[in-house]
Amino acid sequence: MLTITQALYDEIVAHAREDHPDEACGVVAGPVGSGRPERFIPMVNAARSPTFYEFDSQDLLKLYREMDDNDEEPVVIYHSHTATEAHPSRTDVDLASEPGAHYVLVSTADTDGLGEFQFRSFRIVGGEVTEEEVKIVEAY
């Protein structure tokens, strides 16, 4: 289960809406081994695409160095889908390289008739996708 604060949830959704019609992407870092998302880090989608996201390699290197210096790790890796449901695509699964991370997808399209977006979390390990519950809290 992903437990995330309302504030972080709101920041991820706002970023997805801001970058629409392109996919948004970013990371929420947390203390190593805690599993607790704390620091919101919006990234630039280097692909500038409505159907694909890509972290800029230099930005990603800088981020990992910064997390290492702060004893942090990526707890949440998120991106948005602009025209499809919030479910990992084959490409998303192939690119998932952090087995300990929660992969959050936000859809900015009303694909299920339940509203203008979906917020869903998945674990992706060895090509296997498992959806998990999302628990939103005011604080940890």
Backbone as numpy.savetxt, mean C-alpha at the origin, in Angstrom:
# Nx Ny Nz CAx CAy CAz Cx Cy Cz
-4.15 -10.12 10.25 -4.99 -8.94 10.25 -4.10 -7.69 10.25
-4.52 -6.70 9.47 -3.84 -5.40 9.47 -4.58 -4.50 10.44
-3.85 -3.99 11.43 -4.40 -2.97 12.33 -3.72 -1.66 11.96
-4.54 -0.66 11.64 -4.02 0.62 11.16 -4.84 1.75 11.77
-4.19 2.87 12.02 -4.91 4.00 12.60 -5.80 4.66 11.54
-6.84 5.31 12.03 -7.73 6.06 11.14 -6.95 7.11 10.36
-6.00 7.76 11.02 -5.20 8.80 10.36 -4.40 8.24 9.19
-3.76 7.08 9.37 -2.99 6.47 8.27 -3.92 6.00 7.16
-5.04 5.40 7.53 -6.05 4.98 6.55 -6.46 6.19 5.70
-6.77 7.30 6.37 -7.20 8.52 5.66 -6.11 9.05 4.73
-4.85 8.98 5.17 -3.74 9.47 4.33 -3.58 8.61 3.07
-3.70 7.29 3.22 -3.58 6.41 2.06 -4.70 6.67 1.06
-5.93 6.77 1.56 -7.08 7.04 0.69 -6.94 8.40 0.01
-6.52 9.41 0.76 -6.34 10.75 0.18 -5.29 10.73 -0.92
-4.20 10.00 -0.71 -3.15 9.90 -1.74 -3.71 9.23 -3.00
-4.48 8.17 -2.82 -5.07 7.47 -3.97 -6.00 8.41 -4.76
-6.78 9.19 -4.05 -7.69 10.14 -4.71 -6.92 11.27 -5.40
-5.87 11.75 -4.73 -5.05 12.83 -5.27 -4.40 12.45 -6.60
-3.84 11.25 -6.67 -3.10 10.83 -7.87 -4.00 10.31 -8.98
-5.28 10.07 -8.68 -6.22 9.60 -9.71 -6.25 10.60 -10.86
-6.17 10.23 -12.12 -6.42 8.90 -12.65 -5.19 7.97 -12.71
-4.02 8.44 -12.28 -2.86 7.54 -12.22 -2.90 6.75 -10.92
-2.24 5.61 -10.90 -2.14 4.83 -9.69 -1.21 5.54 -8.71
-1.60 5.55 -7.45 -0.77 6.08 -6.37 -0.01 4.91 -5.74
1.10 5.20 -5.08 1.84 4.14 -4.40 2.64 4.73 -3.25
2.94 3.87 -2.29 3.72 4.32 -1.16 3.92 3.22 -0.15
4.48 3.61 0.99 4.85 2.68 2.05 4.44 3.29 3.38
4.09 2.44 4.33 3.95 2.86 5.72 4.96 2.02 6.49
5.95 2.71 7.04 7.03 2.03 7.77 6.67 1.92 9.24
7.30 0.96 9.89 7.13 0.79 11.33 8.37 0.18 11.93
8.47 0.19 13.26 9.65 -0.38 13.92 9.84 -1.84 13.52
11.09 -2.22 13.28 11.42 -3.59 12.88 10.81 -4.58 13.88
10.11 -5.57 13.34 9.54 -6.63 14.15 8.24 -6.31 14.87
7.77 -5.08 14.76 6.57 -4.67 15.50 5.27 -5.00 14.76
5.34 -5.00 13.42 4.13 -5.17 12.63 3.19 -3.99 12.74
3.67 -2.88 13.26 2.83 -1.71 13.51 3.15 -0.59 12.52
2.22 -0.30 11.59 2.45 0.79 10.65 2.39 2.15 11.36
3.43 2.97 11.15 3.48 4.25 11.86 3.78 5.44 10.96
4.75 5.29 10.06 5.21 6.47 9.30 4.77 6.36 7.85
3.89 7.28 7.45 3.33 7.34 6.10 4.36 7.95 5.14
4.64 7.22 4.06 5.64 7.68 3.08 5.03 7.56 1.68
4.37 8.63 1.21 3.85 8.58 -0.16 5.01 8.63 -1.14
4.91 7.85 -2.19 5.96 7.81 -3.20 5.39 8.32 -4.52
6.26 8.65 -5.44 5.86 9.05 -6.77 5.77 7.81 -7.64
4.69 7.69 -8.39 4.57 6.60 -9.35 5.41 6.98 -10.56
6.59 6.38 -10.66 7.51 6.72 -11.75 6.93 6.36 -13.12
5.98 5.42 -13.15 5.37 5.03 -14.42 4.32 6.03 -14.87
3.80 6.84 -13.94 2.75 7.82 -14.27 1.68 7.18 -15.15
1.11 6.09 -14.63 0.18 5.29 -15.41 -1.10 5.03 -14.64
-2.24 4.96 -15.35 -3.50 4.59 -14.69 -3.63 3.08 -14.51
-2.70 2.30 -15.06 -2.82 0.84 -14.99 -1.60 0.14 -14.38
-0.60 0.90 -13.97 0.63 0.29 -13.47 1.31 1.28 -12.53
1.98 0.76 -11.50 2.78 1.63 -10.65 4.19 1.11 -10.58
5.10 2.03 -10.35 6.51 1.67 -10.25 7.19 2.68 -9.34
7.88 2.17 -8.33 8.67 3.05 -7.48 9.92 3.46 -8.25
10.30 4.72 -8.18 11.55 5.17 -8.76 12.69 4.48 -8.01
13.63 3.90 -8.74 14.68 3.11 -8.10 15.53 3.93 -7.14
15.82 5.18 -7.47 16.61 6.04 -6.58 15.82 6.40 -5.32
14.51 6.69 -5.48 13.66 6.99 -4.32 13.55 5.77 -3.41
13.44 4.59 -4.02 13.32 3.36 -3.24 14.60 3.06 -2.47
15.74 3.26 -3.10 17.03 3.07 -2.42 17.15 4.03 -1.24
16.79 5.28 -1.46 16.83 6.28 -0.40 15.90 5.88 0.74
14.70 5.42 0.41 13.74 5.00 1.43 14.28 3.84 2.26
14.83 2.82 1.62 15.33 1.66 2.36 16.52 2.04 3.25
17.36 2.95 2.79 18.47 3.42 3.63 17.94 4.16 4.85
16.93 5.01 4.61 16.32 5.78 5.69 15.65 4.85 6.71
14.91 3.85 6.22 14.27 2.90 7.13 15.33 2.14 7.92
16.41 1.75 7.27 17.49 1.03 7.95 18.09 1.89 9.06
18.33 3.16 8.76 18.88 4.10 9.75 17.95 4.27 10.94
16.63 4.17 10.70 15.62 4.38 11.74 15.14 3.08 12.39
15.80 1.95 12.06 15.37 0.63 12.55 13.90 0.38 12.22
13.54 0.68 10.96 12.18 0.48 10.47 12.19 -0.52 9.34
10.99 -1.00 9.02 10.80 -1.86 7.87 9.47 -1.49 7.22
9.26 -1.90 5.97 7.96 -1.62 5.34 6.89 -2.54 5.94
5.94 -1.97 6.63 4.86 -2.74 7.23 3.69 -2.82 6.25
3.44 -1.71 5.57 2.39 -1.65 4.54 3.01 -1.15 3.25
2.73 -1.83 2.15 3.07 -1.34 0.82 1.73 -1.18 0.12
1.45 0.04 -0.31 0.13 0.28 -0.89 0.21 0.85 -2.30
-0.84 0.60 -3.03 -1.04 1.29 -4.30 -2.52 1.28 -4.63
-2.88 2.04 -5.64 -4.29 2.13 -6.01 -4.54 1.51 -7.37
-5.76 1.09 -7.55 -6.26 0.69 -8.87 -7.32 1.71 -9.24
-7.24 2.23 -10.44 -8.12 3.33 -10.82 -9.38 2.90 -11.57
-9.39 1.69 -12.11 -10.55 1.26 -12.89 -11.00 -0.16 -12.55
-10.28 -0.81 -11.65 -10.61 -2.19 -11.30 -10.73 -2.31 -9.79
-11.20 -3.47 -9.34 -11.37 -3.68 -7.91 -10.02 -3.69 -7.20
-10.08 -3.55 -5.89 -8.88 -3.55 -5.05 -8.47 -5.00 -4.77
-7.85 -5.61 -5.78 -7.35 -6.97 -5.65 -6.05 -7.05 -6.44
-5.04 -7.74 -5.92 -3.74 -7.79 -6.62 -3.86 -8.39 -8.03
-3.26 -7.69 -8.98 -3.18 -8.21 -10.34 -2.04 -9.22 -10.40
-1.93 -9.92 -11.50 -0.82 -10.87 -11.69 0.52 -10.13 -11.56
0.60 -8.92 -12.12 1.83 -8.12 -12.02 2.11 -7.76 -10.57
1.07 -7.37 -9.83 1.25 -7.04 -8.40 1.83 -8.22 -7.65
1.31 -9.40 -7.92 1.78 -10.62 -7.24 3.24 -10.90 -7.61
3.55 -10.76 -8.89 4.92 -11.02 -9.35 5.93 -10.05 -8.74
5.50 -8.81 -8.47 6.40 -7.79 -7.94 6.48 -7.78 -6.42
5.61 -8.52 -5.75 5.58 -8.53 -4.29 6.84 -9.21 -3.75
7.70 -8.41 -3.12 9.00 -8.94 -2.68 9.22 -8.83 -1.17
8.21 -8.40 -0.43 8.32 -8.26 1.02 7.33 -9.21 1.69
7.74 -10.44 1.99 6.79 -11.42 2.53 6.18 -11.04 3.87
6.80 -10.14 4.62 6.26 -9.72 5.90 5.30 -8.54 5.82
5.20 -7.95 4.65 4.39 -6.73 4.51 2.92 -7.03 4.25
2.10 -6.06 4.60 0.68 -6.06 4.23 0.62 -5.29 2.91
0.01 -5.88 1.91 -0.14 -5.19 0.62 -1.55 -4.63 0.57
-1.64 -3.32 0.68 -2.94 -2.63 0.68 -3.23 -2.12 -0.72
-4.44 -2.39 -1.16 -4.92 -1.86 -2.43 -6.15 -1.02 -2.20
-6.15 0.14 -2.83 -7.28 1.05 -2.77 -7.80 1.21 -4.18
-9.07 0.94 -4.37 -9.66 1.17 -5.69 -10.37 2.51 -5.66
-10.09 3.34 -6.65 -10.77 4.63 -6.75 -11.95 4.55 -7.72
-12.32 3.33 -8.07 -13.49 3.11 -8.93 -14.56 2.38 -8.13
-15.81 2.67 -8.40 -16.91 1.96 -7.74 -17.17 0.68 -8.53
-16.44 -0.37 -8.16 -16.55 -1.63 -8.92 -17.55 -2.60 -8.31
-18.01 -2.30 -7.08 -18.91 -3.25 -6.42 -20.23 -2.63 -5.98
-20.46 -1.36 -6.36 -21.70 -0.70 -6.00 -21.76 -0.28 -4.54
-20.66 -0.41 -3.82 -20.65 -0.07 -2.40 -20.06 1.31 -2.10
-19.69 2.03 -3.14 -19.12 3.36 -2.92 -17.97 3.62 -3.84
-17.39 4.79 -3.67 -16.38 5.23 -4.62 -15.01 4.60 -4.45
-14.78 3.87 -3.37 -13.49 3.20 -3.24 -13.58 1.99 -2.33
-12.60 1.13 -2.48 -12.43 -0.03 -1.60 -11.04 0.07 -1.00
-10.89 -0.41 0.22 -9.61 -0.46 0.92 -9.46 -1.88 1.41
-8.53 -2.63 0.82 -8.37 -4.04 1.17 -6.90 -4.35 1.39
-6.64 -5.35 2.24 -5.27 -5.73 2.56 -5.05 -7.21 2.26
-3.85 -7.50 1.79 -3.49 -8.87 1.40 -2.10 -9.20 1.90
-1.86 -10.48 2.10 -0.52 -11.00 2.29 -0.18 -11.70 0.98
1.02 -11.47 0.49 1.46 -12.11 -0.75 2.81 -12.75 -0.47
2.80 -14.08 -0.40 4.01 -14.83 -0.08 4.16 -15.97 -1.08
5.28 -15.98 -1.78 5.54 -17.04 -2.75 4.48 -17.15 -3.83
3.92 -16.02 -4.23 2.91 -16.01 -5.28 1.51 -16.33 -4.79
1.36 -16.64 -3.51 0.05 -16.95 -2.94 -0.54 -15.68 -2.32
-1.78 -15.38 -2.68 -2.47 -14.18 -2.20 -3.53 -14.58 -1.18
-3.48 -13.94 -0.02 -4.47 -14.18 1.03 -5.01 -12.84 1.51
-6.32 -12.65 1.38 -6.91 -11.41 1.90 -6.99 -11.51 3.41
-6.81 -10.36 4.07 -6.88 -10.32 5.52 -7.82 -9.20 5.97
-8.30 -9.33 7.17 -9.17 -8.32 7.76 -8.37 -7.04 8.01
-9.06 -5.90 7.90 -8.47 -4.61 8.23 -9.21 -4.07 9.44
-8.46 -3.77 10.49 -9.04 -3.20 11.70 -8.53 -1.76 11.82
-9.47 -0.81 11.85 -9.10 0.61 11.94 -9.30 1.04 13.39
-8.24 1.64 13.95 -8.26 2.08 15.35 -7.92 3.57 15.41
-8.29 4.21 16.51 -7.95 5.63 16.69 -6.46 5.79 17.03
-5.93 4.87 17.82 -4.51 4.90 18.21 -4.08 3.50 18.61
-2.77 3.26 18.64 -2.24 1.97 19.06 -2.06 1.97 20.57
